[in-house]
Coordinates of C-alpha atoms in Angstrom, one line a residue:
Chain I
M924 CA 0.0 -0.2 0.0
A925 CA 2.8 2.0 0.4
E926 CA 2.8 2.5 -3.4
E927 CA 4.1 6.4 -4.3
N928 CA 1.9 8.0 -6.5
R929 CA 2.5 8.7 -10.1
H930 CA 4.4 12.1 -10.7
I931 CA 3.7 13.8 -14.4
V932 CA 6.1 16.6 -14.9
F933 CA 5.9 19.3 -18.1
V934 CA 8.4 21.9 -18.7
C935 CA 7.1 24.4 -21.0
S936 CA 9.6 25.9 -22.6
K937 CA 7.2 28.0 -25.2
G938 CA 5.1 30.7 -25.6
T939 CA 3.5 31.1 -28.0
L940 CA -0.3 30.7 -27.4
D941 CA -0.8 27.1 -29.3
M942 CA 2.0 25.7 -26.7
A943 CA 0.8 26.4 -24.1
Y944 CA -2.0 24.4 -23.9
P945 CA -0.9 21.0 -24.1
A946 CA 0.8 21.2 -20.8
L947 CA -2.6 22.9 -20.1
I948 CA -5.0 19.5 -20.8
M949 CA -2.6 17.5 -19.9
G950 CA -1.8 18.1 -16.8
W951 CA -5.7 18.5 -16.3
A952 CA -6.0 15.3 -16.9
A953 CA -4.1 13.6 -14.5
L954 CA -5.0 15.8 -12.2
G955 CA -8.4 14.0 -12.2
N956 CA -7.4 11.0 -12.5
G957 CA -5.4 11.5 -9.6
I958 CA -1.6 11.7 -10.7
D959 CA 0.7 14.1 -8.9
V960 CA 1.2 16.9 -11.6
T961 CA 4.4 19.8 -11.0
I962 CA 5.3 22.3 -14.1
F963 CA 8.7 23.7 -15.1
F964 CA 8.5 27.1 -16.4
T965 CA 11.5 28.5 -18.1
F966 CA 12.5 30.2 -21.3
W967 CA 9.6 32.0 -22.9
G968 CA 7.3 29.1 -21.3
M969 CA 8.2 32.4 -18.7
D970 CA 4.7 34.0 -20.5
L971 CA 2.4 31.9 -19.3
I972 CA 3.2 32.6 -15.4
T973 CA 3.9 36.6 -15.9
E974 CA 0.9 38.8 -14.6
K975 CA 2.3 41.3 -17.8
R976 CA 2.6 38.4 -20.6
I977 CA -0.1 35.5 -19.1
D978 CA -3.2 37.1 -21.2
H979 CA -1.2 37.9 -25.0
L980 CA 0.5 35.2 -25.9
E981 CA 0.4 35.2 -29.3
I982 CA 0.6 33.1 -32.6
A983 CA 2.4 33.9 -35.8
P984 CA 1.3 32.5 -39.3
V985 CA 5.0 33.5 -40.3
A986 CA 7.0 29.8 -41.1
N987 CA 3.9 28.2 -39.5
T988 CA 3.2 25.4 -42.3
S989 CA 1.1 23.6 -40.0
M990 CA -1.6 26.7 -40.2
K991 CA -3.6 26.1 -43.6
M992 CA -6.9 28.1 -44.6
G993 CA -8.3 25.2 -44.3
M994 CA -8.7 26.6 -40.5
M995 CA -11.2 28.6 -42.2
G996 CA -13.0 27.3 -44.1
V997 CA -11.2 27.3 -47.4
P998 CA -11.6 24.3 -49.0
G999 CA -8.0 22.3 -49.9
N1000 CA -4.2 22.5 -48.9
L1001 CA -3.9 26.3 -49.3
G1002 CA -1.1 28.0 -46.9
I1003 CA -0.7 31.2 -46.1
P1004 CA 2.5 32.9 -47.2
N1005 CA 4.7 33.9 -45.7
L1006 CA 5.0 37.6 -47.1
M1007 CA 1.5 38.3 -46.1
G1008 CA 1.9 36.8 -43.7
A1009 CA 4.2 39.5 -42.4
L1010 CA 1.9 42.0 -42.6
P1011 CA 1.1 43.9 -39.8
G1012 CA -2.7 43.0 -38.1
M1013 CA -1.7 39.1 -39.4
T1014 CA 0.2 38.3 -35.7
A1015 CA -3.6 39.8 -33.8
F1016 CA -5.6 37.8 -36.7
A1017 CA -4.3 34.7 -35.7
T1018 CA -4.6 35.0 -32.7
G1019 CA -7.9 35.9 -33.1
M1020 CA -8.9 32.9 -35.2
M1021 CA -7.3 29.5 -32.4
K1022 CA -8.7 31.7 -29.1
K1023 CA -12.0 31.3 -31.2
K1024 CA -11.0 27.1 -31.9
I1025 CA -9.8 27.0 -28.6
A1026 CA -13.0 28.6 -27.2
E1027 CA -15.4 26.1 -29.3
V1028 CA -14.2 23.0 -27.5
E1029 CA -15.1 24.5 -24.5
A1030 CA -10.7 24.7 -23.0
P1031 CA -10.8 28.4 -21.0
P1032 CA -8.7 30.8 -21.7
V1033 CA -4.5 30.3 -20.6
R1034 CA -4.8 32.3 -17.1
E1035 CA -8.7 30.9 -16.3
Y1036 CA -7.2 26.8 -17.0
L1037 CA -3.6 27.4 -14.8
Q1038 CA -5.8 29.2 -12.7
M1039 CA -8.0 25.4 -12.7
L1040 CA -4.6 23.1 -12.2
V1041 CA -4.2 25.2 -9.5
D1042 CA -6.7 24.6 -7.7
G1043 CA -6.3 20.8 -8.5
G1044 CA -3.1 20.9 -6.7
A1045 CA -0.9 21.3 -9.7
N1046 CA 3.0 22.4 -8.1
L1047 CA 4.6 24.8 -10.3
Y1048 CA 8.3 26.3 -10.2
A1049 CA 10.2 28.9 -12.9
C1050 CA 13.0 28.0 -13.9
K1051 CA 15.8 30.1 -12.0
M1052 CA 18.2 31.0 -15.1
S1053 CA 15.2 32.7 -16.7
V1054 CA 14.1 34.7 -14.2
D1055 CA 17.5 35.8 -13.5
M1056 CA 18.0 36.5 -17.3
M1057 CA 14.8 38.1 -18.6
G1058 CA 14.6 39.9 -14.9
L1059 CA 12.4 39.1 -13.7
K1060 CA 11.6 39.0 -9.4
K1061 CA 8.7 36.7 -8.2
E1062 CA 6.4 39.2 -7.9
D1063 CA 5.8 39.6 -12.1
F1064 CA 4.1 35.7 -11.8
V1065 CA 0.0 35.0 -11.4
E1066 CA -1.2 32.9 -8.1
G1067 CA 0.3 29.2 -7.4
V1068 CA 3.9 30.0 -8.9
Q1069 CA 5.4 28.2 -6.3
D1070 CA 9.4 28.8 -5.9
V1071 CA 12.3 30.2 -8.5
I1072 CA 13.7 27.4 -8.5
T1073 CA 17.3 25.7 -10.6
A1074 CA 18.0 22.6 -12.2
A1075 CA 19.4 20.8 -9.8
D1076 CA 16.4 21.8 -7.5
F1077 CA 14.6 20.7 -10.5
M1078 CA 16.4 17.3 -10.5
D1079 CA 16.0 16.4 -6.2
K1080 CA 11.2 17.4 -7.2
T1081 CA 11.4 15.3 -9.7
E1082 CA 13.2 11.9 -9.1
G1083 CA 11.2 9.1 -10.3
A1084 CA 8.7 11.3 -11.9
Q1085 CA 7.8 11.1 -15.4
I1086 CA 9.0 14.0 -17.7
I1087 CA 7.0 15.5 -20.8
F1088 CA 8.8 18.1 -22.2
I1089 CA 6.8 20.5 -24.1
Chain N
M956 CA -19.6 -8.3 -20.9
A957 CA -19.7 -8.8 -16.9
T958 CA -21.8 -8.1 -13.8
R959 CA -21.0 -7.4 -10.4
T960 CA -22.9 -7.3 -7.4
I961 CA -23.5 -3.8 -5.6
A962 CA -25.4 -3.3 -2.9
G963 CA -27.0 -6.8 -3.0
K964 CA -27.9 -6.0 -6.6
E965 CA -26.3 -6.6 -10.0
V966 CA -25.2 -4.7 -12.1
Q967 CA -23.3 -5.0 -16.0
V968 CA -19.6 -2.9 -15.8
N969 CA -17.5 -3.2 -17.9
D970 CA -13.4 -3.6 -17.4
E971 CA -12.9 -1.1 -16.2
G972 CA -15.5 -1.3 -13.0
F973 CA -17.3 1.6 -14.8
M974 CA -21.0 0.7 -14.7
T975 CA -22.8 0.6 -18.2
D976 CA -26.2 1.1 -17.8
P977 CA -27.2 5.1 -15.6
A978 CA -31.3 3.0 -14.8
E979 CA -29.8 0.5 -12.1
W980 CA -27.6 2.8 -10.5
N981 CA -29.8 3.6 -7.0
K982 CA -28.5 5.1 -4.1
E983 CA -26.8 2.8 -2.1
I984 CA -24.6 1.7 -5.0
A985 CA -23.3 5.5 -4.9
V986 CA -22.0 5.1 -1.3
E987 CA -21.0 1.4 -1.7
I988 CA -19.1 2.5 -4.6
A989 CA -17.9 5.6 -2.8
A990 CA -16.6 3.6 0.4
E991 CA -14.7 1.3 -1.8
E992 CA -13.8 4.7 -3.3
G993 CA -12.4 5.7 -0.2
L994 CA -15.1 8.9 0.9
A995 CA -16.7 6.6 4.6
E996 CA -20.2 8.8 3.9
L997 CA -21.2 11.0 1.0
T998 CA -21.8 14.1 2.5
E999 CA -24.9 16.5 1.5
S1000 CA -21.9 18.1 -1.1
Q1001 CA -20.8 15.2 -2.9
W1002 CA -25.0 14.5 -2.9
K1003 CA -25.2 17.7 -5.2
V1004 CA -22.1 17.3 -7.0
I1005 CA -23.9 12.8 -7.9
D1006 CA -26.9 14.9 -8.5
F1007 CA -25.6 17.1 -11.1
C1008 CA -23.7 14.6 -13.5
R1009 CA -27.2 12.6 -13.7
A1010 CA -28.8 14.7 -14.8
A1011 CA -26.1 16.1 -16.5
S1012 CA -25.1 13.0 -18.3
A1013 CA -29.0 12.1 -20.2
D1014 CA -27.4 15.2 -22.4
L1015 CA -24.1 13.3 -22.4
N1016 CA -24.9 9.9 -24.1
G1017 CA -24.9 8.1 -20.0
K1018 CA -21.0 9.3 -19.5
S1019 CA -20.0 11.6 -16.8
P1020 CA -19.5 15.5 -16.9
T1021 CA -16.2 16.7 -17.4
L1022 CA -15.1 18.7 -14.2
R1023 CA -15.0 21.4 -15.5
Q1024 CA -18.9 21.0 -16.5
I1025 CA -19.4 20.5 -13.5
T1026 CA -17.5 22.9 -11.8
T1027 CA -20.0 26.0 -14.4
G1028 CA -22.7 23.9 -13.4
T1029 CA -22.5 23.5 -9.9
G1030 CA -21.2 26.2 -9.1
V1031 CA -18.8 24.1 -6.6
T1032 CA -15.5 25.7 -7.1
T1033 CA -12.7 23.5 -8.0
K1034 CA -10.9 23.4 -5.0
E1035 CA -14.4 22.6 -3.4
L1036 CA -13.9 19.6 -6.6
F1037 CA -11.1 18.6 -5.5
S1038 CA -11.5 18.2 -1.5
L1039 CA -14.5 16.0 -2.3
F1040 CA -13.6 13.4 -3.8
P1041 CA -9.7 13.3 -3.5
K1042 CA -7.6 11.6 -5.8
G1043 CA -8.8 12.2 -9.0
P1044 CA -12.1 13.6 -8.5
A1045 CA -13.0 12.5 -12.4
K1046 CA -13.7 8.9 -12.6
K1047 CA -14.0 8.9 -9.5
V1048 CA -17.6 11.3 -9.5
A1049 CA -18.7 9.1 -12.7
R1050 CA -18.1 5.9 -10.8
I1051 CA -20.3 6.7 -7.7
A1052 CA -23.2 7.8 -9.9
G1053 CA -23.1 5.0 -12.1
L1054 CA -21.7 6.5 -14.9
G1055 CA -19.4 6.0 -17.9
K1056 CA -16.1 8.0 -18.2
P1057 CA -15.9 11.5 -18.8
E1058 CA -16.0 11.9 -22.8
G1059 CA -14.5 15.5 -23.0
C1060 CA -11.1 16.6 -22.3
V1061 CA -11.5 20.0 -19.9

């Protein structure tokens, strides 16, 4: 009976809107199934926990070969030409479209989703080197970020866990 | 399809132990499954969640609603839900309410 509970760790290293969701979705599913969840935010992933950035995550159509006009109901395999994607307003346009798609599947915005995970018992940590490099302080983070930790601390906290790098 | 006897009644269950016919469920069954899940006594708040899931499952093909559907539908907060059904409320609630696992991801 002394068996240790399953523990999944997500390393969030990306700060784009689309890459914010995998850890949220899988982390939420894990918590719902009684699995311990830890999320470590590093480099661009710091945006997901930074108060000033969390509501302003974006997705750019430039150099995104998977973003096809099919998402907007245009038939075929037509992409958004990079030259067009570089025009002012195109990133905002793509972001708006992605947010709409996310809402359509009833997934909440990143801030609310992250709060759900915190309420469900997820442990959030920020990367020390990223914090130093980006000039951030613990006060810059959303509620629920427990601590700023080093890579060595991360190794200690994740012993025996399953780790997913995003 | 396997069957098992819960609270003196024979019911159908799938290989994960979830009941497959919501009509076979009753409150005594809920109490017995809850005890198996480590919940000695079901409180009013826990019944509120179970009753909501039972009602919502009619539109969900006999499946339990997702955790977010439960919190938005009942007004129970995420924190409360995780303390009412500790260690995995999604499966736990579905099992106690005699429903299938929720089909959504949120």
